[in-house]
Amino acid sequence: MVIETVTERHLGREALLAMRAVADAVDLARLVERDVATGALSKGDASPVTIADFSVQALIAARLARDRPSDTLVAEEDATALRTAPDLSTRVVDVVRAAEPGLDADQILDWIDRGGGNPGRRFWALDPIDGTKGLLRGCQYAVALALIVDGTVQLGVLGCPRLSLAHQPSLSAEADASSEGGIAVAVRGRGAWWSARSDESLTPLSVSRVSEPARACVLHSFETPHSDVEALRRVVETLCVERPPWLMDSQAKHVVLASGAADVLLRFPTLHGCHEAIWDQAAGSVLIEEAGGRVTDLAGHPLDFSTGRHLSRNEGLVATNGVLHDAVLKAVQTVLQKHSLPGA
Ligand code: AMP
Ligand code: MG
């Protein structure tokens, strides 16, 4: 995917370089989609990691090292497991070299390890494959890159290889085989846009105007270990929401909310003291805010990206079209306090 029509003047230099890196990462991910099931590893927290995760991290780290050599990268993966798995490592090296010829194998593993940077005053946050389980299941996933300065997300780019905003929402987790994918970008103070794969122009994103909770379309993770479904059920019941929740993997949900195709996005910790990783919320939160929506934690506090690799001052997530925010927060607090659930 080449983004010829996105002008530097319109979005700024950082956005352009981030979009180009994510666009190439999306192409790379689509190329290896069919091969990821073989060779997926299980990480310490039992979540899967694939050649797509490693290859995308290497590619984006290499681009940032070239274009912004003094910037820090804070990313989800590291190359430790690859260094003791030569077969997997060879596959990753082959995939990355196809996109970025001339890199040597050791250098590729070193690029991946550049993601272990310390989140300081200015840094990039990357989830190379957000929703790896979705990728493996034939559902949504996203390449998520954000620039954070002084604890605030200034720029977010989400590459969504299986998302289409052209169709009517199906409320299905499974990606439509005909989905062409695209890239969402938001620049703080400038707006949020979607660029479909086949149409390189930028379409402004803006949230819905639904104001009655009963008519809301509520997004939630497909994965029950990632967010408490019992809390979701109770909040939806409290708000008398008529439609069943739309279960979807990754920050593709944030794009759908920003586009106005859904109205509310909820995330509840499954354990007390469990905090979201910054790369799981950074790009998506600026996208929703720039599309006119509102993003807070379950207590109504803004997300604070100055606390390291995790949002340790925030629990859970409430993202809405803005109009519905106070009503949803109230229902969330009622449910959490009544049932002593994490996040109360
Ligand atoms: P989603 O598809 O919205 O659940 O988001 C996928 C992301 O959830 C993954 O990229 C993980 O970083 C993150 N994740 C994995 N385990 C958990 C957990 N127990 N609680 C919250 N998020 C998690
Ligand atoms: Mg993730």
JSON list of N, CA, C and O and ligand atoms in Angstrom, two decimals, residues 45 47 76 127 129-133 220-223 225-227 248-251 253 267 270 274 276-277 279-280, ligand 1:
[
{"chain": "A", "resi": 45, "resn": "ASP", "atom": "N", "xyz": [2.80, -15.22, 29.49]},
{"chain": "A", "resi": 45, "resn": "ASP", "atom": "CA", "xyz": [1.42, -15.02, 29.96]},
{"chain": "A", "resi": 45, "resn": "ASP", "atom": "C", "xyz": [0.43, -15.88, 29.16]},
{"chain": "A", "resi": 45, "resn": "ASP", "atom": "O", "xyz": [-0.77, -15.64, 29.19]},
{"chain": "A", "resi": 47, "resn": "SER", "atom": "N", "xyz": [-0.11, -15.92, 26.08]},
{"chain": "A", "resi": 47, "resn": "SER", "atom": "CA", "xyz": [-0.63, -15.34, 24.84]},
{"chain": "A", "resi": 47, "resn": "SER", "atom": "C", "xyz": [0.28, -15.73, 23.67]},
{"chain": "A", "resi": 47, "resn": "SER", "atom": "O", "xyz": [1.48, -15.94, 23.85]},
{"chain": "A", "resi": 76, "resn": "GLU", "atom": "N", "xyz": [5.76, -4.21, 22.18]},
{"chain": "A", "resi": 76, "resn": "GLU", "atom": "CA", "xyz": [5.31, -5.38, 22.95]},
{"chain": "A", "resi": 76, "resn": "GLU", "atom": "C", "xyz": [6.32, -6.54, 22.93]},
{"chain": "A", "resi": 76, "resn": "GLU", "atom": "O", "xyz": [6.51, -7.21, 23.93]},
{"chain": "A", "resi": 127, "resn": "ASP", "atom": "N", "xyz": [2.35, -1.83, 19.09]},
{"chain": "A", "resi": 127, "resn": "ASP", "atom": "CA", "xyz": [1.90, -3.22, 19.19]},
{"chain": "A", "resi": 127, "resn": "ASP", "atom": "C", "xyz": [1.95, -3.73, 17.76]},
{"chain": "A", "resi": 127, "resn": "ASP", "atom": "O", "xyz": [1.13, -3.35, 16.92]},
{"chain": "A", "resi": 129, "resn": "ILE", "atom": "N", "xyz": [1.39, -6.62, 16.27]},
{"chain": "A", "resi": 129, "resn": "ILE", "atom": "CA", "xyz": [0.11, -7.26, 15.92]},
{"chain": "A", "resi": 129, "resn": "ILE", "atom": "C", "xyz": [-0.76, -7.19, 17.17]},
{"chain": "A", "resi": 129, "resn": "ILE", "atom": "O", "xyz": [-0.59, -7.96, 18.12]},
{"chain": "A", "resi": 130, "resn": "ASP", "atom": "N", "xyz": [-1.68, -6.25, 17.17]},
{"chain": "A", "resi": 130, "resn": "ASP", "atom": "CA", "xyz": [-2.64, -6.15, 18.26]},
{"chain": "A", "resi": 130, "resn": "ASP", "atom": "C", "xyz": [-3.78, -7.11, 17.91]},
{"chain": "A", "resi": 130, "resn": "ASP", "atom": "O", "xyz": [-4.35, -7.03, 16.82]},
{"chain": "A", "resi": 131, "resn": "GLY", "atom": "N", "xyz": [-4.05, -8.04, 18.83]},
{"chain": "A", "resi": 131, "resn": "GLY", "atom": "CA", "xyz": [-5.09, -9.03, 18.53]},
{"chain": "A", "resi": 131, "resn": "GLY", "atom": "C", "xyz": [-4.52, -10.23, 17.78]},
{"chain": "A", "resi": 131, "resn": "GLY", "atom": "O", "xyz": [-5.10, -10.69, 16.80]},
{"chain": "A", "resi": 132, "resn": "THR", "atom": "N", "xyz": [-3.39, -10.75, 18.28]},
{"chain": "A", "resi": 132, "resn": "THR", "atom": "CA", "xyz": [-2.78, -11.91, 17.62]},
{"chain": "A", "resi": 132, "resn": "THR", "atom": "C", "xyz": [-3.76, -13.09, 17.58]},
{"chain": "A", "resi": 132, "resn": "THR", "atom": "O", "xyz": [-3.81, -13.85, 16.61]},
{"chain": "A", "resi": 133, "resn": "LYS", "atom": "N", "xyz": [-4.57, -13.20, 18.64]},
{"chain": "A", "resi": 133, "resn": "LYS", "atom": "CA", "xyz": [-5.56, -14.30, 18.66]},
{"chain": "A", "resi": 133, "resn": "LYS", "atom": "C", "xyz": [-6.58, -14.11, 17.54]},
{"chain": "A", "resi": 133, "resn": "LYS", "atom": "O", "xyz": [-7.04, -15.08, 16.93]},
{"chain": "A", "resi": 220, "resn": "HIS", "atom": "N", "xyz": [-16.96, -4.83, 22.38]},
{"chain": "A", "resi": 220, "resn": "HIS", "atom": "CA", "xyz": [-16.24, -5.48, 23.49]},
{"chain": "A", "resi": 220, "resn": "HIS", "atom": "C", "xyz": [-15.27, -6.48, 22.90]},
{"chain": "A", "resi": 220, "resn": "HIS", "atom": "O", "xyz": [-15.48, -7.00, 21.80]},
{"chain": "A", "resi": 221, "resn": "SER", "atom": "N", "xyz": [-14.20, -6.79, 23.65]},
{"chain": "A", "resi": 221, "resn": "SER", "atom": "CA", "xyz": [-13.25, -7.80, 23.19]},
{"chain": "A", "resi": 221, "resn": "SER", "atom": "C", "xyz": [-13.94, -9.15, 22.96]},
{"chain": "A", "resi": 221, "resn": "SER", "atom": "O", "xyz": [-14.85, -9.52, 23.70]},
{"chain": "A", "resi": 222, "resn": "PHE", "atom": "N", "xyz": [-13.47, -9.88, 21.97]},
{"chain": "A", "resi": 222, "resn": "PHE", "atom": "CA", "xyz": [-13.95, -11.24, 21.74]},
{"chain": "A", "resi": 222, "resn": "PHE", "atom": "C", "xyz": [-13.43, -12.18, 22.84]},
{"chain": "A", "resi": 222, "resn": "PHE", "atom": "O", "xyz": [-14.05, -13.17, 23.16]},
{"chain": "A", "resi": 223, "resn": "GLU", "atom": "N", "xyz": [-12.27, -11.84, 23.39]},
{"chain": "A", "resi": 223, "resn": "GLU", "atom": "CA", "xyz": [-11.57, -12.75, 24.31]},
{"chain": "A", "resi": 223, "resn": "GLU", "atom": "C", "xyz": [-12.01, -12.54, 25.75]},
{"chain": "A", "resi": 223, "resn": "GLU", "atom": "O", "xyz": [-11.69, -11.52, 26.36]},
{"chain": "A", "resi": 225, "resn": "PRO", "atom": "N", "xyz": [-10.82, -13.77, 28.51]},
{"chain": "A", "resi": 225, "resn": "PRO", "atom": "CA", "xyz": [-9.77, -13.51, 29.51]},
{"chain": "A", "resi": 225, "resn": "PRO", "atom": "C", "xyz": [-9.29, -12.05, 29.50]},
{"chain": "A", "resi": 225, "resn": "PRO", "atom": "O", "xyz": [-8.67, -11.60, 30.44]},
{"chain": "A", "resi": 226, "resn": "HIS", "atom": "N", "xyz": [-9.58, -11.31, 28.42]},
{"chain": "A", "resi": 226, "resn": "HIS", "atom": "CA", "xyz": [-9.06, -9.94, 28.31]},
{"chain": "A", "resi": 226, "resn": "HIS", "atom": "C", "xyz": [-9.97, -8.91, 28.96]},
{"chain": "A", "resi": 226, "resn": "HIS", "atom": "O", "xyz": [-9.52, -7.82, 29.28]},
{"chain": "A", "resi": 227, "resn": "SER", "atom": "N", "xyz": [-11.26, -9.20, 29.08]},
{"chain": "A", "resi": 227, "resn": "SER", "atom": "CA", "xyz": [-12.19, -8.23, 29.65]},
{"chain": "A", "resi": 227, "resn": "SER", "atom": "C", "xyz": [-13.40, -8.98, 30.20]},
{"chain": "A", "resi": 227, "resn": "SER", "atom": "O", "xyz": [-13.90, -9.91, 29.56]},
{"chain": "A", "resi": 248, "resn": "MET", "atom": "N", "xyz": [-15.25, -8.06, 19.09]},
{"chain": "A", "resi": 248, "resn": "MET", "atom": "CA", "xyz": [-14.25, -7.85, 18.04]},
{"chain": "A", "resi": 248, "resn": "MET", "atom": "C", "xyz": [-12.87, -7.82, 18.69]},
{"chain": "A", "resi": 248, "resn": "MET", "atom": "O", "xyz": [-12.70, -7.36, 19.82]},
{"chain": "A", "resi": 249, "resn": "ASP", "atom": "N", "xyz": [-11.88, -8.31, 17.96]},
{"chain": "A", "resi": 249, "resn": "ASP", "atom": "CA", "xyz": [-10.51, -8.29, 18.46]},
{"chain": "A", "resi": 249, "resn": "ASP", "atom": "C", "xyz": [-9.82, -6.98, 18.11]},
{"chain": "A", "resi": 249, "resn": "ASP", "atom": "O", "xyz": [-10.10, -6.37, 17.07]},
{"chain": "A", "resi": 250, "resn": "SER", "atom": "N", "xyz": [-8.88, -6.59, 18.97]},
{"chain": "A", "resi": 250, "resn": "SER", "atom": "CA", "xyz": [-7.91, -5.53, 18.67]},
{"chain": "A", "resi": 250, "resn": "SER", "atom": "C", "xyz": [-8.49, -4.12, 18.65]},
{"chain": "A", "resi": 250, "resn": "SER", "atom": "O", "xyz": [-9.69, -3.91, 18.87]},
{"chain": "A", "resi": 251, "resn": "GLN", "atom": "N", "xyz": [-7.60, -3.15, 18.33]},
{"chain": "A", "resi": 251, "resn": "GLN", "atom": "CA", "xyz": [-8.04, -1.75, 18.23]},
{"chain": "A", "resi": 251, "resn": "GLN", "atom": "C", "xyz": [-8.79, -1.47, 16.92]},
{"chain": "A", "resi": 251, "resn": "GLN", "atom": "O", "xyz": [-9.11, -0.32, 16.63]},
{"chain": "A", "resi": 253, "resn": "LYS", "atom": "N", "xyz": [-11.63, -2.18, 16.94]},
{"chain": "A", "resi": 253, "resn": "LYS", "atom": "CA", "xyz": [-12.83, -1.66, 17.64]},
{"chain": "A", "resi": 253, "resn": "LYS", "atom": "C", "xyz": [-12.79, -0.14, 17.73]},
{"chain": "A", "resi": 253, "resn": "LYS", "atom": "O", "xyz": [-13.81, 0.53, 17.59]},
{"chain": "A", "resi": 267, "resn": "ARG", "atom": "N", "xyz": [-14.09, -2.00, 28.43]},
{"chain": "A", "resi": 267, "resn": "ARG", "atom": "CA", "xyz": [-13.07, -2.98, 28.78]},
{"chain": "A", "resi": 267, "resn": "ARG", "atom": "C", "xyz": [-12.94, -3.02, 30.30]},
{"chain": "A", "resi": 267, "resn": "ARG", "atom": "O", "xyz": [-12.72, -1.98, 30.93]},
{"chain": "A", "resi": 270, "resn": "THR", "atom": "N", "xyz": [-9.94, -8.20, 34.33]},
{"chain": "A", "resi": 270, "resn": "THR", "atom": "CA", "xyz": [-10.44, -9.47, 34.84]},
{"chain": "A", "resi": 270, "resn": "THR", "atom": "C", "xyz": [-9.86, -9.75, 36.23]},
{"chain": "A", "resi": 270, "resn": "THR", "atom": "O", "xyz": [-10.35, -10.62, 36.94]},
{"chain": "A", "resi": 274, "resn": "CYS", "atom": "N", "xyz": [-4.86, -5.17, 37.54]},
{"chain": "A", "resi": 274, "resn": "CYS", "atom": "CA", "xyz": [-4.37, -5.51, 36.19]},
{"chain": "A", "resi": 274, "resn": "CYS", "atom": "C", "xyz": [-4.57, -4.28, 35.30]},
{"chain": "A", "resi": 274, "resn": "CYS", "atom": "O", "xyz": [-5.67, -3.75, 35.19]},
{"chain": "A", "resi": 276, "resn": "GLU", "atom": "N", "xyz": [-3.90, -2.00, 31.63]},
{"chain": "A", "resi": 276, "resn": "GLU", "atom": "CA", "xyz": [-3.71, -2.11, 30.17]},
{"chain": "A", "resi": 276, "resn": "GLU", "atom": "C", "xyz": [-2.28, -1.74, 29.77]},
{"chain": "A", "resi": 276, "resn": "GLU", "atom": "O", "xyz": [-1.70, -0.80, 30.34]},
{"chain": "A", "resi": 277, "resn": "ALA", "atom": "N", "xyz": [-1.75, -2.41, 28.75]},
{"chain": "A", "resi": 277, "resn": "ALA", "atom": "CA", "xyz": [-0.46, -2.01, 28.17]},
{"chain": "A", "resi": 277, "resn": "ALA", "atom": "C", "xyz": [-0.69, -0.74, 27.33]},
{"chain": "A", "resi": 277, "resn": "ALA", "atom": "O", "xyz": [-1.75, -0.59, 26.70]},
{"chain": "A", "resi": 279, "resn": "TRP", "atom": "N", "xyz": [0.51, 0.22, 24.52]},
{"chain": "A", "resi": 279, "resn": "TRP", "atom": "CA", "xyz": [0.37, 0.01, 23.08]},
{"chain": "A", "resi": 279, "resn": "TRP", "atom": "C", "xyz": [-1.01, -0.55, 22.71]},
{"chain": "A", "resi": 279, "resn": "TRP", "atom": "O", "xyz": [-1.36, -0.56, 21.54]},
{"chain": "A", "resi": 280, "resn": "ASP", "atom": "N", "xyz": [-1.77, -1.02, 23.70]},
{"chain": "A", "resi": 280, "resn": "ASP", "atom": "CA", "xyz": [-3.13, -1.51, 23.42]},
{"chain": "A", "resi": 280, "resn": "ASP", "atom": "C", "xyz": [-4.16, -0.39, 23.40]},
{"chain": "A", "resi": 280, "resn": "ASP", "atom": "O", "xyz": [-5.33, -0.63, 23.06]},
{"chain": "B", "resi": 1, "resn": "AMP", "atom": "P1", "xyz": [-8.63, -7.32, 22.47]},
{"chain": "B", "resi": 1, "resn": "AMP", "atom": "O1", "xyz": [-8.71, -8.08, 21.22]},
{"chain": "B", "resi": 1, "resn": "AMP", "atom": "O2", "xyz": [-9.40, -6.04, 22.49]},
{"chain": "B", "resi": 1, "resn": "AMP", "atom": "O3", "xyz": [-8.88, -8.13, 23.70]},
{"chain": "B", "resi": 1, "resn": "AMP", "atom": "O4", "xyz": [-7.15, -6.77, 22.59]},
{"chain": "B", "resi": 1, "resn": "AMP", "atom": "C1", "xyz": [-6.05, -7.59, 22.36]},
{"chain": "B", "resi": 1, "resn": "AMP", "atom": "C2", "xyz": [-4.98, -7.23, 23.34]},
{"chain": "B", "resi": 1, "resn": "AMP", "atom": "O5", "xyz": [-5.37, -7.58, 24.65]},
{"chain": "B", "resi": 1, "resn": "AMP", "atom": "C3", "xyz": [-3.71, -8.00, 23.10]},
{"chain": "B", "resi": 1, "resn": "AMP", "atom": "O6", "xyz": [-2.88, -7.33, 22.20]},
{"chain": "B", "resi": 1, "resn": "AMP", "atom": "C4", "xyz": [-3.08, -8.07, 24.48]},
{"chain": "B", "resi": 1, "resn": "AMP", "atom": "O7", "xyz": [-2.03, -7.12, 24.59]},
{"chain": "B", "resi": 1, "resn": "AMP", "atom": "C5", "xyz": [-4.20, -7.67, 25.42]},
{"chain": "B", "resi": 1, "resn": "AMP", "atom": "N1", "xyz": [-4.38, -8.64, 26.50]},
{"chain": "B", "resi": 1, "resn": "AMP", "atom": "C6", "xyz": [-3.88, -9.88, 26.61]},
{"chain": "B", "resi": 1, "resn": "AMP", "atom": "N2", "xyz": [-4.26, -10.44, 27.80]},
{"chain": "B", "resi": 1, "resn": "AMP", "atom": "C7", "xyz": [-4.98, -9.50, 28.45]},
{"chain": "B", "resi": 1, "resn": "AMP", "atom": "C8", "xyz": [-5.63, -9.44, 29.73]},
{"chain": "B", "resi": 1, "resn": "AMP", "atom": "N3", "xyz": [-5.63, -10.48, 30.55]},
{"chain": "B", "resi": 1, "resn": "AMP", "atom": "N4", "xyz": [-6.28, -8.31, 30.06]},
{"chain": "B", "resi": 1, "resn": "AMP", "atom": "C9", "xyz": [-6.33, -7.27, 29.21]},
{"chain": "B", "resi": 1, "resn": "AMP", "atom": "N5", "xyz": [-5.74, -7.26, 27.99]},
{"chain": "B", "resi": 1, "resn": "AMP", "atom": "C10", "xyz": [-5.06, -8.35, 27.61]}
]
